[in-house]
Coordinates of C-alpha atoms and ligand atoms in Angstrom, one line a residue:
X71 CA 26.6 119.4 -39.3
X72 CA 25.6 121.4 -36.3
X73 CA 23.6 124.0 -37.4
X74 CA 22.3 127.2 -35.4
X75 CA 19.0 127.7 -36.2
X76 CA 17.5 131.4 -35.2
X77 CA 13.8 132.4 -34.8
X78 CA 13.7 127.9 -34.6
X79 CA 10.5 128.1 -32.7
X80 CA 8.7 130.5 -35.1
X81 CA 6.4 128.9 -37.4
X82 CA 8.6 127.4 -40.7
X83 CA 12.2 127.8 -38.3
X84 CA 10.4 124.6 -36.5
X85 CA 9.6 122.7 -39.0
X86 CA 12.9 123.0 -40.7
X87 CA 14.5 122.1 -37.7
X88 CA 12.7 119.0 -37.7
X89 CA 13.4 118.1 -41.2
X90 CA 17.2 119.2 -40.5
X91 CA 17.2 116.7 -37.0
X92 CA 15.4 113.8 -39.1
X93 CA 18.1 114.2 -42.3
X94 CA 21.1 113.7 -39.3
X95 CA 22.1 117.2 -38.3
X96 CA 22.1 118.5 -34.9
X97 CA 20.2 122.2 -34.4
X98 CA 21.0 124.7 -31.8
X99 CA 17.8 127.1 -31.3
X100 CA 18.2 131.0 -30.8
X101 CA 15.0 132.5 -30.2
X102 CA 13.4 135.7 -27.8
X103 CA 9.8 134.0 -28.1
X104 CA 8.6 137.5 -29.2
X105 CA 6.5 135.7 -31.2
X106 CA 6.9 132.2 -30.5
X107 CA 6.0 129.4 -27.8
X108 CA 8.8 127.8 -25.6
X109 CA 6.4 124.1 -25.7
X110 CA 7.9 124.3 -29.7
X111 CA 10.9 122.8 -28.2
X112 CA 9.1 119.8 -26.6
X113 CA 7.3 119.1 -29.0
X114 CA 10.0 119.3 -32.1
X115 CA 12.1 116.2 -29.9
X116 CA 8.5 114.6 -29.4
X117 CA 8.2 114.7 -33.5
X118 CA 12.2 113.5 -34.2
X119 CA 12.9 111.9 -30.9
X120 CA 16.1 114.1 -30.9
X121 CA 17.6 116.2 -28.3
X122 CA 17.7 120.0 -29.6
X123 CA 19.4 122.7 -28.0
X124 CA 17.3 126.2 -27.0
X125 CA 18.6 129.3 -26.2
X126 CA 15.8 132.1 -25.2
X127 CA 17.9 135.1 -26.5
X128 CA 17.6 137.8 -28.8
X129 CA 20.1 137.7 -31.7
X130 CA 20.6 141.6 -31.2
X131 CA 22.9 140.4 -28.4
X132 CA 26.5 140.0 -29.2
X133 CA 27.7 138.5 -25.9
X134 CA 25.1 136.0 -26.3
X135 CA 25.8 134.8 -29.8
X136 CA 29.4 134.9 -28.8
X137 CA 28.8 132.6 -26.0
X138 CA 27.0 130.2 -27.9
X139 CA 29.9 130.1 -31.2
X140 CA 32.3 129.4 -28.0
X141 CA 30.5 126.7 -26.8
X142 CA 29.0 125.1 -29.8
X143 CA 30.6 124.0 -33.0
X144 CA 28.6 125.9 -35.5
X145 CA 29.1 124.6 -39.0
X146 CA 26.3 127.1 -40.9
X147 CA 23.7 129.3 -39.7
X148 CA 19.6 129.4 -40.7
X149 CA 18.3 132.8 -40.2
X150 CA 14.6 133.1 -39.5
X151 CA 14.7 135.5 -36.7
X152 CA 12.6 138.7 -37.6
X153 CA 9.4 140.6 -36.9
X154 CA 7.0 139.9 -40.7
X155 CA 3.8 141.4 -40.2
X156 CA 3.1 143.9 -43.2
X157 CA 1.0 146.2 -41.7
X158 CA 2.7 146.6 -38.0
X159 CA 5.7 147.4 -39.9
X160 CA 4.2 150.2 -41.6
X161 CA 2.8 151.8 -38.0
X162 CA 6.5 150.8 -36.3
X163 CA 9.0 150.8 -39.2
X164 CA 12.0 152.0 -36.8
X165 CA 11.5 148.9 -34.3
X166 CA 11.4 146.4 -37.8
X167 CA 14.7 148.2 -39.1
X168 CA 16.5 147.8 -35.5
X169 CA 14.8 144.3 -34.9
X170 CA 15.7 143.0 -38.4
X171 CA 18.3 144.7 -39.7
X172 CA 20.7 144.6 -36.1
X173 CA 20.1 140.8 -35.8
X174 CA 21.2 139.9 -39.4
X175 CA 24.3 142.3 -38.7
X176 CA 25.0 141.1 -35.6
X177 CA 24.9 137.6 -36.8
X178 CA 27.4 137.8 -39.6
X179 CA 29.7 140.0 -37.2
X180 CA 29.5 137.1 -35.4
X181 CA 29.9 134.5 -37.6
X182 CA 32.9 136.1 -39.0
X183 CA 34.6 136.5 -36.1
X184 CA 34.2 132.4 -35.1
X185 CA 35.2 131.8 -38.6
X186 CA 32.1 130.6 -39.2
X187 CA 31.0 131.9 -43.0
X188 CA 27.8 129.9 -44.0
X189 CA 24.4 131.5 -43.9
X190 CA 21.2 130.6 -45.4
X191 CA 18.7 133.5 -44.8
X192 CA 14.5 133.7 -44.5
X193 CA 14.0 136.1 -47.6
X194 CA 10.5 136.7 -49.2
X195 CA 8.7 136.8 -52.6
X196 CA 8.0 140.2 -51.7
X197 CA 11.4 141.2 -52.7
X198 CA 10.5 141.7 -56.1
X199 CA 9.5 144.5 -58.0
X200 CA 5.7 144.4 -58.5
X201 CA 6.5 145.4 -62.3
X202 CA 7.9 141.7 -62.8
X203 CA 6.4 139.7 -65.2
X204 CA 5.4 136.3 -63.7
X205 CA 6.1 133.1 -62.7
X206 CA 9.3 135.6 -60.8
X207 CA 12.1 134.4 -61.1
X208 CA 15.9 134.9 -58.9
X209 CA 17.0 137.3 -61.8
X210 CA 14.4 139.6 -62.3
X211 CA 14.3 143.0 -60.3
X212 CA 14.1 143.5 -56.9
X213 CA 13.2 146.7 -54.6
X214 CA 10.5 149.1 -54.6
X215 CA 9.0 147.5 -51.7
X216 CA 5.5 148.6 -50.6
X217 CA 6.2 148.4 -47.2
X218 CA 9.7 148.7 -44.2
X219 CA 8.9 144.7 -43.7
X220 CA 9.7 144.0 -47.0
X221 CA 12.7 146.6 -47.3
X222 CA 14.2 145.3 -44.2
X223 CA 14.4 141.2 -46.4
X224 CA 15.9 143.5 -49.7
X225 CA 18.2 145.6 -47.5
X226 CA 19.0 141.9 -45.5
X227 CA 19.6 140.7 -48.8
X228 CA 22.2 143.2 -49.5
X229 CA 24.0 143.2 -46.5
X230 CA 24.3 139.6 -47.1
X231 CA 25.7 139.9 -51.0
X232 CA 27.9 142.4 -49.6
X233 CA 29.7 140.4 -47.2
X234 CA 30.2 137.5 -49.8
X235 CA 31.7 140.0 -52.3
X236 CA 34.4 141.4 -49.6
X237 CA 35.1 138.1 -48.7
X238 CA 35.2 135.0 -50.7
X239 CA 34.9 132.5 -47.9
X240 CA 31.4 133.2 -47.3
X241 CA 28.7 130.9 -49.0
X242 CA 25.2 133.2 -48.6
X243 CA 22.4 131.7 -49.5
X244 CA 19.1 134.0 -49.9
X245 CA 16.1 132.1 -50.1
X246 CA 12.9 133.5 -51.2
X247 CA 9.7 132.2 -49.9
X248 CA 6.6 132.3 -51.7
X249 CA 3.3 131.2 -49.4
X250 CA 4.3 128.7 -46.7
X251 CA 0.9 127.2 -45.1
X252 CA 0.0 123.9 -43.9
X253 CA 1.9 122.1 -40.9
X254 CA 3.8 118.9 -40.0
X255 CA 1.3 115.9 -40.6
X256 CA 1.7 114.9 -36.9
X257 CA -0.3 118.5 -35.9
X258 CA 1.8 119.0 -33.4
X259 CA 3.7 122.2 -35.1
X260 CA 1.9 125.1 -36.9
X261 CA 1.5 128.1 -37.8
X262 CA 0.0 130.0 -34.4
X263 CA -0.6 134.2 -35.0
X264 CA -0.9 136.3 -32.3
X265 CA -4.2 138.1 -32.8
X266 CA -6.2 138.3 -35.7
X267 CA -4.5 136.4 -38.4
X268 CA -3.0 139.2 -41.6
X269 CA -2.6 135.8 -43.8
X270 CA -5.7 133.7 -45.3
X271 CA -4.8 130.2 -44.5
X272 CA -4.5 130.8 -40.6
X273 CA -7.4 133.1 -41.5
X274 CA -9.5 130.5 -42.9
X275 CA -8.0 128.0 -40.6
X276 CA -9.8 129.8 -37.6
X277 CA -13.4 130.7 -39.3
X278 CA -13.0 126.7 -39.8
X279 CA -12.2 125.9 -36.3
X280 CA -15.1 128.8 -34.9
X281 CA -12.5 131.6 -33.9
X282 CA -13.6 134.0 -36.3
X283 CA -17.3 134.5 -37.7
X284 CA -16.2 134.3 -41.8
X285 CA -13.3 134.9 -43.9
X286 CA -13.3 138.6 -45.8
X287 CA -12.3 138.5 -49.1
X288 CA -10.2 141.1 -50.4
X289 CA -11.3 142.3 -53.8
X290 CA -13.1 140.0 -56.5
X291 CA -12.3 142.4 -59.0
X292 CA -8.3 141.7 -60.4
X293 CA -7.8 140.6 -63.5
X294 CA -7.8 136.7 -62.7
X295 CA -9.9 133.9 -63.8
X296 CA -12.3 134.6 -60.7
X297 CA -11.6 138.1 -59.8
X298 CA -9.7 137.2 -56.5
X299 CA -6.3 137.5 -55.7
X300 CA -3.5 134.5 -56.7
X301 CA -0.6 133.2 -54.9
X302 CA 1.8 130.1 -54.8
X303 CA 1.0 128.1 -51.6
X304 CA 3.6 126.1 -50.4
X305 CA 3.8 123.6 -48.0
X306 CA 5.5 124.4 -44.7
X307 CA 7.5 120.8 -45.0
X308 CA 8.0 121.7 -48.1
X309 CA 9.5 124.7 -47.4
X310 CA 11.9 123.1 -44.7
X311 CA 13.3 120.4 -47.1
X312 CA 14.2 123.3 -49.6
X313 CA 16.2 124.6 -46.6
X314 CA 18.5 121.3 -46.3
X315 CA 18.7 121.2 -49.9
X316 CA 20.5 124.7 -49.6
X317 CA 22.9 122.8 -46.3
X318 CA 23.9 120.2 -49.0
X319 CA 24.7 122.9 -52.0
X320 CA 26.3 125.2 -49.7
X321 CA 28.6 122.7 -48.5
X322 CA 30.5 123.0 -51.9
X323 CA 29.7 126.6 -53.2
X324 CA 30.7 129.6 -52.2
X325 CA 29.4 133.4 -53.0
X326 CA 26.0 134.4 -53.1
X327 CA 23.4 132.4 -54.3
X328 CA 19.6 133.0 -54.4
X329 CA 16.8 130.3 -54.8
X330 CA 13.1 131.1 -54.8
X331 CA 11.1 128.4 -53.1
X332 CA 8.0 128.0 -54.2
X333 CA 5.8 125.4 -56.3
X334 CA 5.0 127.7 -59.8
X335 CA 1.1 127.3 -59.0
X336 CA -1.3 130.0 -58.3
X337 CA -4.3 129.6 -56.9
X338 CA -7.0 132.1 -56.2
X339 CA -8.2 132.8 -52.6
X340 CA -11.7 131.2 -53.5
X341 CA -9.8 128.2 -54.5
X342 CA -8.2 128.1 -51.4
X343 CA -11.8 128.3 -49.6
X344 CA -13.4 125.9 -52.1
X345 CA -10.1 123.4 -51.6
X346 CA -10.3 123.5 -47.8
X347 CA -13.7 123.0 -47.6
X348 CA -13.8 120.5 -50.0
X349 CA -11.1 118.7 -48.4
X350 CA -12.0 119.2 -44.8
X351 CA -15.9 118.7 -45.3
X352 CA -16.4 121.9 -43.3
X353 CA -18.3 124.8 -44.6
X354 CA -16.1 128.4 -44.6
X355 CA -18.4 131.5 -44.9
X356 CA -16.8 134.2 -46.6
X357 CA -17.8 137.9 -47.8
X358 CA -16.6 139.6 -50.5
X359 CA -14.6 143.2 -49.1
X360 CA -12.5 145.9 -50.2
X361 CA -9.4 145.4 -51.9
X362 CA -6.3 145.2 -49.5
X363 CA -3.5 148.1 -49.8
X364 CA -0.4 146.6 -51.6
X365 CA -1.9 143.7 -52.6
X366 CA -0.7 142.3 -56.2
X367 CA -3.6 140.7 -58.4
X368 CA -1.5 137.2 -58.8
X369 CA 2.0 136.2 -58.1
X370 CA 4.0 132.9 -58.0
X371 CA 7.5 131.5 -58.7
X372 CA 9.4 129.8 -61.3
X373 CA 10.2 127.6 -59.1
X374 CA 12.8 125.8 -62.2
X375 CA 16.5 127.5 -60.8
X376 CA 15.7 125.6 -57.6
X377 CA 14.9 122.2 -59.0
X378 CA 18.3 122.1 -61.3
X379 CA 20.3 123.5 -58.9
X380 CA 19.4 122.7 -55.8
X381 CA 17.2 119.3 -57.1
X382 CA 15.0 120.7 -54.7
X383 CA 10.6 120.7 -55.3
X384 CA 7.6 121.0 -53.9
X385 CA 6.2 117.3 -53.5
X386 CA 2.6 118.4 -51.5
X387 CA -0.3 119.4 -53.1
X388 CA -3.2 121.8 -52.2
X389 CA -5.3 119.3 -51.0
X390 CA -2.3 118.0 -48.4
X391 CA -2.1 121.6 -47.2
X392 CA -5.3 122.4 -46.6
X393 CA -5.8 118.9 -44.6
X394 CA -2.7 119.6 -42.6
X395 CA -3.8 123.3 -42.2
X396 CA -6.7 121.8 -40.2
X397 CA -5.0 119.3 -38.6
X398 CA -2.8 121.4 -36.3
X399 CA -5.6 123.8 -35.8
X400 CA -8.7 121.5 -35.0
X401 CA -5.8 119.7 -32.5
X402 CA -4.5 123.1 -31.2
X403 CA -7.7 125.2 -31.4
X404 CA -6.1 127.7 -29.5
X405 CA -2.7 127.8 -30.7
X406 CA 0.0 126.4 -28.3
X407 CA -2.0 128.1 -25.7
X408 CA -4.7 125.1 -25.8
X409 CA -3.3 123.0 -22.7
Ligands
NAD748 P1 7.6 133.5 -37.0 O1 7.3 134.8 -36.4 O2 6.7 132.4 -36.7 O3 9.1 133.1 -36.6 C1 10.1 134.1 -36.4 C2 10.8 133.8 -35.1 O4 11.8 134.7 -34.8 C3 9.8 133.9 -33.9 O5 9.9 132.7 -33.2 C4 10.3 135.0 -33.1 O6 10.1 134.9 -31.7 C5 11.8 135.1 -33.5 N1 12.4 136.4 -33.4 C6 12.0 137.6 -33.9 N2 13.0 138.5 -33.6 C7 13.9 137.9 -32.9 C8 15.2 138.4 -32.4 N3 15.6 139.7 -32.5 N4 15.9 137.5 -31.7 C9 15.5 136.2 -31.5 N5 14.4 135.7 -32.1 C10 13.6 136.6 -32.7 O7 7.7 133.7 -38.6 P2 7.8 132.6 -39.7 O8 6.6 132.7 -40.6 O9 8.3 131.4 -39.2 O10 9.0 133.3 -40.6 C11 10.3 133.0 -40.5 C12 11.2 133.9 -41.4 O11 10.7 133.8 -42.7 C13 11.0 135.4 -41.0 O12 12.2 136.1 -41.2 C14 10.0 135.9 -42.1 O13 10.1 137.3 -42.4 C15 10.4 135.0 -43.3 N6 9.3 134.9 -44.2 C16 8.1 134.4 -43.8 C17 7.0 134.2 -44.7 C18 5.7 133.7 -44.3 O14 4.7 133.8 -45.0 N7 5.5 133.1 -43.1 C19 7.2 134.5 -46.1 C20 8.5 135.0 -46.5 C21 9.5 135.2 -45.5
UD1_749 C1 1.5 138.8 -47.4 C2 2.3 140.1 -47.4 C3 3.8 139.7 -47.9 C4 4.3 138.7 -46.9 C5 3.4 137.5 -46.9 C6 3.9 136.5 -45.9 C7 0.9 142.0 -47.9 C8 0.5 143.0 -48.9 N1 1.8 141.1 -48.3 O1 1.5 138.3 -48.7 O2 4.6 140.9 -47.8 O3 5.6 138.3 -47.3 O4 2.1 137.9 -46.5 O5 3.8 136.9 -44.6 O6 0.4 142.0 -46.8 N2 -6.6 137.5 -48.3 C9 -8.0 137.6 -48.2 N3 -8.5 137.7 -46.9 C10 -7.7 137.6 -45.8 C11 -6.3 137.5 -46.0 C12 -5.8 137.4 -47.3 O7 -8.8 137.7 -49.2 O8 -8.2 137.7 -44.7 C13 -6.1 137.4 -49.7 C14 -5.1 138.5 -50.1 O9 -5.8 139.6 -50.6 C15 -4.2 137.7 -51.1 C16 -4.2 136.3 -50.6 O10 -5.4 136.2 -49.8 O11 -4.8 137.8 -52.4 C17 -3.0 135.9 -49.8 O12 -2.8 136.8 -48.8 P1 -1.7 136.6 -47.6 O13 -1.9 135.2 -47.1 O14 -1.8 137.8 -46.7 O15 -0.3 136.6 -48.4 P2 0.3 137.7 -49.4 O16 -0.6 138.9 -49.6 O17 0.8 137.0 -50.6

């Protein structure tokens, strides 16, 4: 299937366009670079020794999506494109509602008008209400987001289950990530902030690689077996196989479905710092700081729907994400910046 890929040069939109080249499709790339590198492109035919093809655009543009669904035979669309820093979203909440919000609707506008109705879309853990019980799972409650990032992925969401109510030829598929880290094994694609890193493992990946002095830990104080904060890492490849799991399911089911993709594991941040340190044989000094606004003491997935539905799970471990967390970034010390 030829399938358009959108923000395919961010971090997990390239790696799932590699595992989506490598399983036989052919991927079509819509990205503005806003926070991405144009050498992504090279480097994603380097890993499958596949052509891909790259549009620099912004999905916001109708003329331009147009032009593309005229040209190109478009069997589904993968929607990563969006702006996901927490905190920026809070200081520019209209620029993430315009940015998010007008691409997704743009994109089904589009889609509907090429007859093209199957969309598999970039949602998030953060979704879900924080008064869930865990592991979370695709039934339980959703909204009351702390922050307009994470409204932007519920109000996404419902735009999206909208559409496939009004019309039953949509398939929508809403998949909701837990903790992607790590990177392809070849360490030529990874995850590559701009700035200070907001997430630990590109955190911890640069106090490793000498970019940053030592990792702050926020809060030892939550009610978890070591007082720190615990999430369900998941492998980026990981992450990118659940997507082509989704292609395969949608092919034959319409209407709205929903998948978490996760592993079910938590693990504290200190096991995070003890793992990659362990694994890496490189020391990662850490100090123990404030809590962080918003932050939840532990959540993680069930990850169960996805594995009978889809047949979809998690096959890395810890240890292969933290030794493929320092791959890409004690190759790329710099990001894609380093040649
Ligand atoms: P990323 O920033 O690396 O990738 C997003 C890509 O979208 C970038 O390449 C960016 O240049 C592009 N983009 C943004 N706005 C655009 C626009 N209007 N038009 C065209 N391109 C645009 O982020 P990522 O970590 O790869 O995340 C991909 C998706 O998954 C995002 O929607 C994100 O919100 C969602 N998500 C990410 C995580 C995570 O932890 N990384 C967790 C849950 C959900
Ligand atoms: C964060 C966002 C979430 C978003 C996700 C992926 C918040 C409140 N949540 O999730 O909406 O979907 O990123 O982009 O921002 N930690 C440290 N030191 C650091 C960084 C993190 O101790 O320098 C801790 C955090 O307190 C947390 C854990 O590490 O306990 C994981 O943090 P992070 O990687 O930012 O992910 P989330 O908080 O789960």
């Amino acid at each position: 299937m030829k399938v358009l890929v959108t923000g395919g040069t961010g971090f997990i939109g390239s790696h799932t366009c590699v595992e989506l080249l490598e399983k036989g499709h052919d991927v079509v790339i819509i990205d503005n670079l806003v926070n991405s590198s144009p050498k992504v492109v090279d480097r994603i035919r380097a890993i499958t020794g596949r052509d891909v093809t790259f549009y620099k655009e912004d999905v916001r543009n109708r003329k331009a999506l147009d032009e593309i669904f005229e040209k190109h035979d478009i069997g589904c669309a993968i929607h990563f494109a969006g702006l996901k820093a927490v905190g920026e979203s809070v200081r520019m909440p209209l620029e993430y509602y315009d940015n998010n919000l007008n691409s997704t609707i743009t994109l089904c506008e589009t889609m509907r008008d090429h007859n093209c109705k199957n969309i598999i879309f970039s949602s998030s853990a953060t979704v879900y209400d924080s008064a869930n019980k865990v592991p979370l799972k695709e039934t339980d409650l959703t909204g009351n987001c702390t922050n307009p990032y994470g409204w932007t992925k519920y109000m996404s969401e419902q735009i999206m289950r909208d559409t496939a109510f009004a019309d039953e030829e949509w398939s929508v598929t809403l998949l909701r990530y837990f903790n992607p880290i790590g990177a392809h094994p070849s360490g030529l694609i990874g995850e590559d902030p701009r700035g200070i890193p907001n997430n630990l493992m590109p955190y911890i990946s640069q106090v490793a690689v000498g970019r940053l002095d030592h990792l702050n830990v926020f809060g030892n104080d939550y009610d978890t077996p070591d007082g720190t904060g615990v999430r369900d890492y998941i492998h980026v490849v990981d992450l990118a196989a659940g997507h082509v799991a989704a292609i395969d399911y949608m092919e034959d089911h319409k209407g709205e479905n929903v998948f978490n993709l996760g592993t079910g594991i938590g693990y504290s941040v200190l096991d995070m710092v003890h793992s990659f340190e362990r694994v890496n044989n490189i020391k990662i000094p850490y100090e123990i700081a404030p809590r962080r606004a918003g932050d939840l003491a532990t959540t993680y997935s069930s990850p169960q729907k996805s594995a009978e539905v889809l047949g979809w799970k998690a096959k890395y471990n810890l240890d292969d994400m933290c030794r493929d967390s320092w791959n890409w970034q004690s190759k790329n010390p710099m990001g894609y910046d380093t040649e």
